Coordinates of C-alpha atoms in Angstrom, one line a residue:
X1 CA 34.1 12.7 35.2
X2 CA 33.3 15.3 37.8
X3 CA 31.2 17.2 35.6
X4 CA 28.8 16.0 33.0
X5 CA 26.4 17.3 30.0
X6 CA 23.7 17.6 33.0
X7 CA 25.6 20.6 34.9
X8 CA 26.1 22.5 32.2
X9 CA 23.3 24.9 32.9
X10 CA 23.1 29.0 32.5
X11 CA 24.9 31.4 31.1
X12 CA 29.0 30.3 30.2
X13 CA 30.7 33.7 29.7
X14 CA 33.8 34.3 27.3
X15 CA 35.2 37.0 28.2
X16 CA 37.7 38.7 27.0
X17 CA 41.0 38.5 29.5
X18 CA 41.5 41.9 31.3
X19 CA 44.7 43.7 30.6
X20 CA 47.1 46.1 31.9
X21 CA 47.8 49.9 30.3
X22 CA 50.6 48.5 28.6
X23 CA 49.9 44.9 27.0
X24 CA 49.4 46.1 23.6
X25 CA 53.4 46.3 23.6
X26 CA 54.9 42.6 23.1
X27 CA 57.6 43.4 25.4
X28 CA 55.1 42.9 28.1
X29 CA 55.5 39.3 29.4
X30 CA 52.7 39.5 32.3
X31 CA 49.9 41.5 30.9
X32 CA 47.1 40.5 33.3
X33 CA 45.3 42.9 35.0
X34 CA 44.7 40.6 38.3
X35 CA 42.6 43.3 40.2
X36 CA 40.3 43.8 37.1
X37 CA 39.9 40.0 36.3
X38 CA 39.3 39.2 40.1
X39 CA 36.6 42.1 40.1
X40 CA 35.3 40.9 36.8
X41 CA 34.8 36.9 38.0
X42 CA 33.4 38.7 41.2
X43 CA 31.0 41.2 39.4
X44 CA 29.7 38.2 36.6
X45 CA 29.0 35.8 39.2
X46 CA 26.4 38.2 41.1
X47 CA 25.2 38.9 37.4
X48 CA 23.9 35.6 37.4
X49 CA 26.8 33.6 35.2
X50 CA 26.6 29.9 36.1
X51 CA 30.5 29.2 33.8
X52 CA 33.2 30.1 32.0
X53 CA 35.2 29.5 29.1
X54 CA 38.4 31.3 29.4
X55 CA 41.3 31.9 26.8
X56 CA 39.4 30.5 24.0
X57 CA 39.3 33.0 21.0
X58 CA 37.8 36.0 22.6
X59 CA 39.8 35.1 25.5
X60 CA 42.9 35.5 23.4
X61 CA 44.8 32.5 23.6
X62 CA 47.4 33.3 21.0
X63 CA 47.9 36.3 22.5
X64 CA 49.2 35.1 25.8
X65 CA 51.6 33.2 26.8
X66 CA 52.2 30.0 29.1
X67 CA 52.8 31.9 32.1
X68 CA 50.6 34.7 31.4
X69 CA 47.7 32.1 31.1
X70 CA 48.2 29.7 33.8
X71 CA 48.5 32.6 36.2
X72 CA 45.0 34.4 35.0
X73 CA 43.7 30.8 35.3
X74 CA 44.3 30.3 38.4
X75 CA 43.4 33.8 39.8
X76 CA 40.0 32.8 38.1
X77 CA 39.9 29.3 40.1
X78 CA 41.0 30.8 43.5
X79 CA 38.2 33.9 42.9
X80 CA 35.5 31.9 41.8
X81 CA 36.1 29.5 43.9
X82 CA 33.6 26.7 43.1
X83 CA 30.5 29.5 43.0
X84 CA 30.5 28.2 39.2
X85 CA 32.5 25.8 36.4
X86 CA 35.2 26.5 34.6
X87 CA 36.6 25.4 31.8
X88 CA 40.0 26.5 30.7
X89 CA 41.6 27.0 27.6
X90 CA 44.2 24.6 26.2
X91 CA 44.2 25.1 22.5
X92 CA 47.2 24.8 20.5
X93 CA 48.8 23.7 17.7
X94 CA 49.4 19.5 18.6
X95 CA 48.2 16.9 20.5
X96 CA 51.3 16.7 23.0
X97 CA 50.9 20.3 23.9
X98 CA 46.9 20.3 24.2
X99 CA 48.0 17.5 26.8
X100 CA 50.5 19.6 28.5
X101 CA 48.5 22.5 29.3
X102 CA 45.3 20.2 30.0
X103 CA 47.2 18.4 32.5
X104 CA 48.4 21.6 34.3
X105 CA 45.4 23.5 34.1
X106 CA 43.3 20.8 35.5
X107 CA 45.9 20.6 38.3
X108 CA 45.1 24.2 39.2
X109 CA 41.7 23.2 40.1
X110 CA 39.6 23.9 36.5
X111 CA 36.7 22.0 36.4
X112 CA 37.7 21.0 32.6
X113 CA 39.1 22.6 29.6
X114 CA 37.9 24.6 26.5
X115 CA 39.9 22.6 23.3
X116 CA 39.1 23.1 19.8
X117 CA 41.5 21.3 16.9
X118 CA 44.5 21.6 16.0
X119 CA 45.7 24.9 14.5
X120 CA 47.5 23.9 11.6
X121 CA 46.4 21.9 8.4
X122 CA 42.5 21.7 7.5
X123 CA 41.5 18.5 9.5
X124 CA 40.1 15.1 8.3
X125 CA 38.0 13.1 9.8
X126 CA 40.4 11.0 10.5
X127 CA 42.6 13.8 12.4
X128 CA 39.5 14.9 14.4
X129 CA 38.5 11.1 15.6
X130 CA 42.3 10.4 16.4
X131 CA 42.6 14.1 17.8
X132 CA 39.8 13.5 20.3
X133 CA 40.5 9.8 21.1
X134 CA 44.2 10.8 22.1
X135 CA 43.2 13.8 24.3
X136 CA 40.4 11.3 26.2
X137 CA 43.2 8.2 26.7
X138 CA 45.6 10.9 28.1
X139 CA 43.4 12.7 30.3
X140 CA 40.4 10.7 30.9
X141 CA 39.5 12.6 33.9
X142 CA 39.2 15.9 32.5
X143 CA 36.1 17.0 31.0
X144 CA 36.3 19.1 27.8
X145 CA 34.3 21.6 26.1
X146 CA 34.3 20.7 21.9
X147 CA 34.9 24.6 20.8
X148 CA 33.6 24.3 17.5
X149 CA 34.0 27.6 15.3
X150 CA 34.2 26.7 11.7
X151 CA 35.9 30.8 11.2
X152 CA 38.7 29.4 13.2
X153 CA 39.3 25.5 12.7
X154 CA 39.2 25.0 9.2
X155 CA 36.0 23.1 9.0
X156 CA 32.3 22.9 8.8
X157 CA 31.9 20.7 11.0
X158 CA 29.5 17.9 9.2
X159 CA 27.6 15.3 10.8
X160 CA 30.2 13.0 10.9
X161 CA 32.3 15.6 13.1
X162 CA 29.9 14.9 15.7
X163 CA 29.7 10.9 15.2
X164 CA 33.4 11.4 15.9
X165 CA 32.9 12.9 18.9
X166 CA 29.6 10.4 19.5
X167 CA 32.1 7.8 19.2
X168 CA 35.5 8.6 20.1
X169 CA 35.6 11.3 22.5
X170 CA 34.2 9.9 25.9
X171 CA 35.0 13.1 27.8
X172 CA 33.5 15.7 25.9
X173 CA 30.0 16.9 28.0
X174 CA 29.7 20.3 26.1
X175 CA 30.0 22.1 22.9
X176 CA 29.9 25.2 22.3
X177 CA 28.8 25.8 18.7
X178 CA 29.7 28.4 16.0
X179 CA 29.2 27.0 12.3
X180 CA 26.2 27.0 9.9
X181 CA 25.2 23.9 10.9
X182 CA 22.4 22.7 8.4
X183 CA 20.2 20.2 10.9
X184 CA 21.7 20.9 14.2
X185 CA 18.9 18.1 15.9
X186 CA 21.2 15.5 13.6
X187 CA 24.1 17.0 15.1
X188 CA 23.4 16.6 18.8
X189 CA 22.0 13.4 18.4
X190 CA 25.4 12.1 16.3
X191 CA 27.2 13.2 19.7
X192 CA 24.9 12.2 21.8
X193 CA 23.3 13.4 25.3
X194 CA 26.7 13.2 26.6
X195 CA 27.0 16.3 24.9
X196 CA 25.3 19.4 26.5
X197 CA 25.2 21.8 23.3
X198 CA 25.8 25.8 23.9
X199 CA 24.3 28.4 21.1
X200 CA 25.8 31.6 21.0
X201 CA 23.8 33.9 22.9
X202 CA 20.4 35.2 21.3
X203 CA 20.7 32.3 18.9
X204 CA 18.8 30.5 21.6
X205 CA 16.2 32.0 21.1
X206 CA 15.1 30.2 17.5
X207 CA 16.8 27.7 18.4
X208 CA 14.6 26.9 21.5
X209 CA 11.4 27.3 19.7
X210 CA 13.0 24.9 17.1
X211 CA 14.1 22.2 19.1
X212 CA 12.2 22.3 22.0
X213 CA 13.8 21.0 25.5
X214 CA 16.9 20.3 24.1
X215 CA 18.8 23.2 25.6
X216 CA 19.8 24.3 29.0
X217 CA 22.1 27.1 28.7
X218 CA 24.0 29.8 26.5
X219 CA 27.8 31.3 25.6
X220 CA 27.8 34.7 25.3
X221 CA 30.5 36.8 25.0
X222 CA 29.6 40.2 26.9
X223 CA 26.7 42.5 28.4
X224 CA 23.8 42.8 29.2
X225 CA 24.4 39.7 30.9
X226 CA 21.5 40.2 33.2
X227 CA 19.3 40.2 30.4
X228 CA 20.9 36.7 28.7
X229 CA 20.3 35.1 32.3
X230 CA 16.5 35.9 31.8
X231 CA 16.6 34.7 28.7
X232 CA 18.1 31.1 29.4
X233 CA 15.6 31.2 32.5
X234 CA 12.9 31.6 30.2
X235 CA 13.8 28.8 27.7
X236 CA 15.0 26.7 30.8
X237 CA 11.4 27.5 32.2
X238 CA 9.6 27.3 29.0
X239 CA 8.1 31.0 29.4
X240 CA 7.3 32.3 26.2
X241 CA 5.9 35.5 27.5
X242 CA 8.9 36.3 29.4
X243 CA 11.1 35.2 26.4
X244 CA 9.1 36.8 23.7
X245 CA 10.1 40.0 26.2
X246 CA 13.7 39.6 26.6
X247 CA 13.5 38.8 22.4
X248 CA 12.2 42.3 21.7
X249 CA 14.7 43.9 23.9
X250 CA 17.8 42.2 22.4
X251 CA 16.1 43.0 19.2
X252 CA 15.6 46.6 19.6
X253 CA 19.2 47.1 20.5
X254 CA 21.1 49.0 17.4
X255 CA 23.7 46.7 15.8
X256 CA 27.1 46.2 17.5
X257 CA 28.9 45.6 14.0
X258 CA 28.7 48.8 11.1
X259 CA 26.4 47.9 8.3
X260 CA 27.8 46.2 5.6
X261 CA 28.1 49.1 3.1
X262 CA 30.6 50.6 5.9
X263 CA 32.3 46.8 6.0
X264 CA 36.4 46.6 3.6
X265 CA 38.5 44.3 3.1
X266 CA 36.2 41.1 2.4
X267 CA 33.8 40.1 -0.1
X268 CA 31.3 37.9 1.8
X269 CA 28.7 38.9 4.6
X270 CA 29.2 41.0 8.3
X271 CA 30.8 37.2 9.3
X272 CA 33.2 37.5 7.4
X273 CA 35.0 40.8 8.3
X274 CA 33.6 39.9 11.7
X275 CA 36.4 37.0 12.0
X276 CA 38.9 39.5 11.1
X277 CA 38.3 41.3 14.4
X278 CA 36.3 39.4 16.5
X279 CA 38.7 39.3 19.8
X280 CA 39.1 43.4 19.5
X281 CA 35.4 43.7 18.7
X282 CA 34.3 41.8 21.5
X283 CA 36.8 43.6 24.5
X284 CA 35.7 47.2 22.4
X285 CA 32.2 46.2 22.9
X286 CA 33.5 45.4 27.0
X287 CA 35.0 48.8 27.0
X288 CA 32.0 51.3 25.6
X289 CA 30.0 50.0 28.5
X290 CA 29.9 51.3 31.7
X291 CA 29.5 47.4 33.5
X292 CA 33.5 46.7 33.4
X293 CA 36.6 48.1 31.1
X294 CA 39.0 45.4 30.5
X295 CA 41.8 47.7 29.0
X296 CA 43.6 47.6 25.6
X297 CA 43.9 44.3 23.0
X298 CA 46.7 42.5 23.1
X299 CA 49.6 41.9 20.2
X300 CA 49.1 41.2 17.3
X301 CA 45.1 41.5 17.5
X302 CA 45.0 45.4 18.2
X303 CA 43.4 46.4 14.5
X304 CA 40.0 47.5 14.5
X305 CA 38.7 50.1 11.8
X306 CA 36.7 53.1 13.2
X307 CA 33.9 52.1 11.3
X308 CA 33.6 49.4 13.9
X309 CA 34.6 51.7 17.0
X310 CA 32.0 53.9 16.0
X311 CA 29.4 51.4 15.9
X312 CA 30.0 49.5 18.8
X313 CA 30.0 52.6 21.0
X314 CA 26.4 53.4 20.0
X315 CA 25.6 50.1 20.8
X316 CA 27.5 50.2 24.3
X317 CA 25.2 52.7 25.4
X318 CA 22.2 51.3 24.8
X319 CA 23.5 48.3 26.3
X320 CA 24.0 50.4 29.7
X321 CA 20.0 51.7 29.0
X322 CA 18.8 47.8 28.6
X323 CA 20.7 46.4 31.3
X324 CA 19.2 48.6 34.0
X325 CA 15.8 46.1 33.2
X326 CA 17.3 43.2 34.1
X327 CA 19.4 44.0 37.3
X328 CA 18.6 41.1 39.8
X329 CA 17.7 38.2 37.7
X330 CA 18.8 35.4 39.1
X331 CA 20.1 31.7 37.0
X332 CA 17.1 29.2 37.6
X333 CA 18.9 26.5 40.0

């Protein structure tokens, strides 16, 4: 493999794929905004991101299709053009087409691809060894990124996911990781030091402090960008001044999601209702900035209560305020 658990390093941005004025209508078939996703890549990279993720969840995967995708992929490949790794979404529902669009995408030039499982039944264990065993023996050259989001995969993910991938999935070098994961330093020892784990963004921060050394970089989803590079500098660096800083900023930022009394529809926590939106709450939170709009959500995932507009637009501007801090932090090499 070209690219291993020790590159993955720095901030790995998810970003929602820019669209044109018109891709909330399904009769669009080519709803990438190619100026605004070349000017994004361009704009990230002198932010300080070291990779991507693209067309994972946030990305929305199911809400493009083959051609749509393998075009914005490859706009993001010739753009970036090696100044940071990629990994490219191939999600979908079976094993034959997960290989399909690996194949191609890798062809395009993406370093490797973004795959969580398969998006149909709840998985055994025995699905997820076999899942990632077949994906390694047909692509063996392709690295892969283990998107494990237990909102969105029907699972927990328990240890003996990640003996699994420990065991039977030789090309996985990252993960990035959303589930309530109950010993985490289990986890990433069950896969390994093959494995370069990802938190989600200020998650880091605890985690860090918890498990000290173990992590190198971060997936976050949006702005301040700047300030997430700092922050991956300072656990990279083991700075606890400088990360005890960037802490109380993120902290003293008002909440992107409406408090839960504002929250219908569900019966558990802000998570919850969270999943229900996530994709339009993360481009909304792109678009009440000032740093980049990436136009309108894309069919069918264009819902999103004004409870949640309202919120995120108060925290879009103090976003804009807290970002002007940061401006010219640069990724430790």
């Amino acid at each position: 493999l070209k690219l291993t658990a020790k590159d993955i390093k720095g901030v790995v941005l998810m970003n929602p794929t820019p669209s044109t004025p018109n891709a909330g209508d399904w009769r669009e078939t080519m709803s990438i905004d190619f100026d605004t996703s070349k000017k994004l890549f361009n704009m990230t990279l002198d932010s300080g991101v070291s990779g991507y993720a693209l067309c994972g969840t946030l990305g929305e995967n199911p809400g493009l299709i083959w051609d749509e995708k393998k075009a914005y992929i490859k706009t993001a490949i010739e753009t970036i053009n090696h100044r940071a790794y990629i990994f490219a979404g191939a999600t979908a529902l079976g094993t034959k087409e997960v290989i399909r669009q690996m194949r191609e995408l890798h062809a395009l030039g993406a370093d490797g691809c973004f795959v969580g499982l398969p998006l149909w039944q709840t998985p055994t264990i025995q699905n997820m060894n076999d899942w990632w065993r077949d994906l390694a023996e047909a692509c063996p050259d392709i690295p892969i990124m283990v998107y494990a989001n237990s909102s969105f995969f029907k699972t927990t993910y328990p240890n003996e996911f990640w003996q699994g991938i420990g065991k039977h999935a030789p090309t996985a070098v990252a993960a990035k990781v959303s589930y309530a994961y109950k010993d985490l330093d289990a986890d990433m020892d069950a896969a390994t030091s093959r494995v370069q784990f990802l938190p989600g963004n200020t998650s880091l921060i605890e985690l860090s402090r918890k498990y000290p050394g173990r992590f190198k970089s971060a997936w976050i989803p949006q702005p301040p960008i700047e300030a997430s590079v700092a922050m991956v500098n300072a656990v990279v660096t083991n700075d606890a001044d400088s990360l005890a800083r960037v802490e109380a900023d993120f902290k003293a930022l008002p909440s992107r999601n409406p408090p839960m009394s504002q929250q219908k529809g569900t019966a558990g926590g802000p998570e919850s209702e969270f999943a229900m939106y996530n994709a339009q709450v993360v481009r909304e939170a792109w678009n009440a900035q000032s740093y980049l709009h990436v136009g309108p959500p894309r069919p069918p995932y264009r819902d999103l209560p004004q409870t949640w507009v309202d919120s995120i637009g108060v925290w879009g501007k103090a976003v804009d305020v807290m970002r002007k801090k940061y401006i010219g932090v640069k990724a430790v090499k």
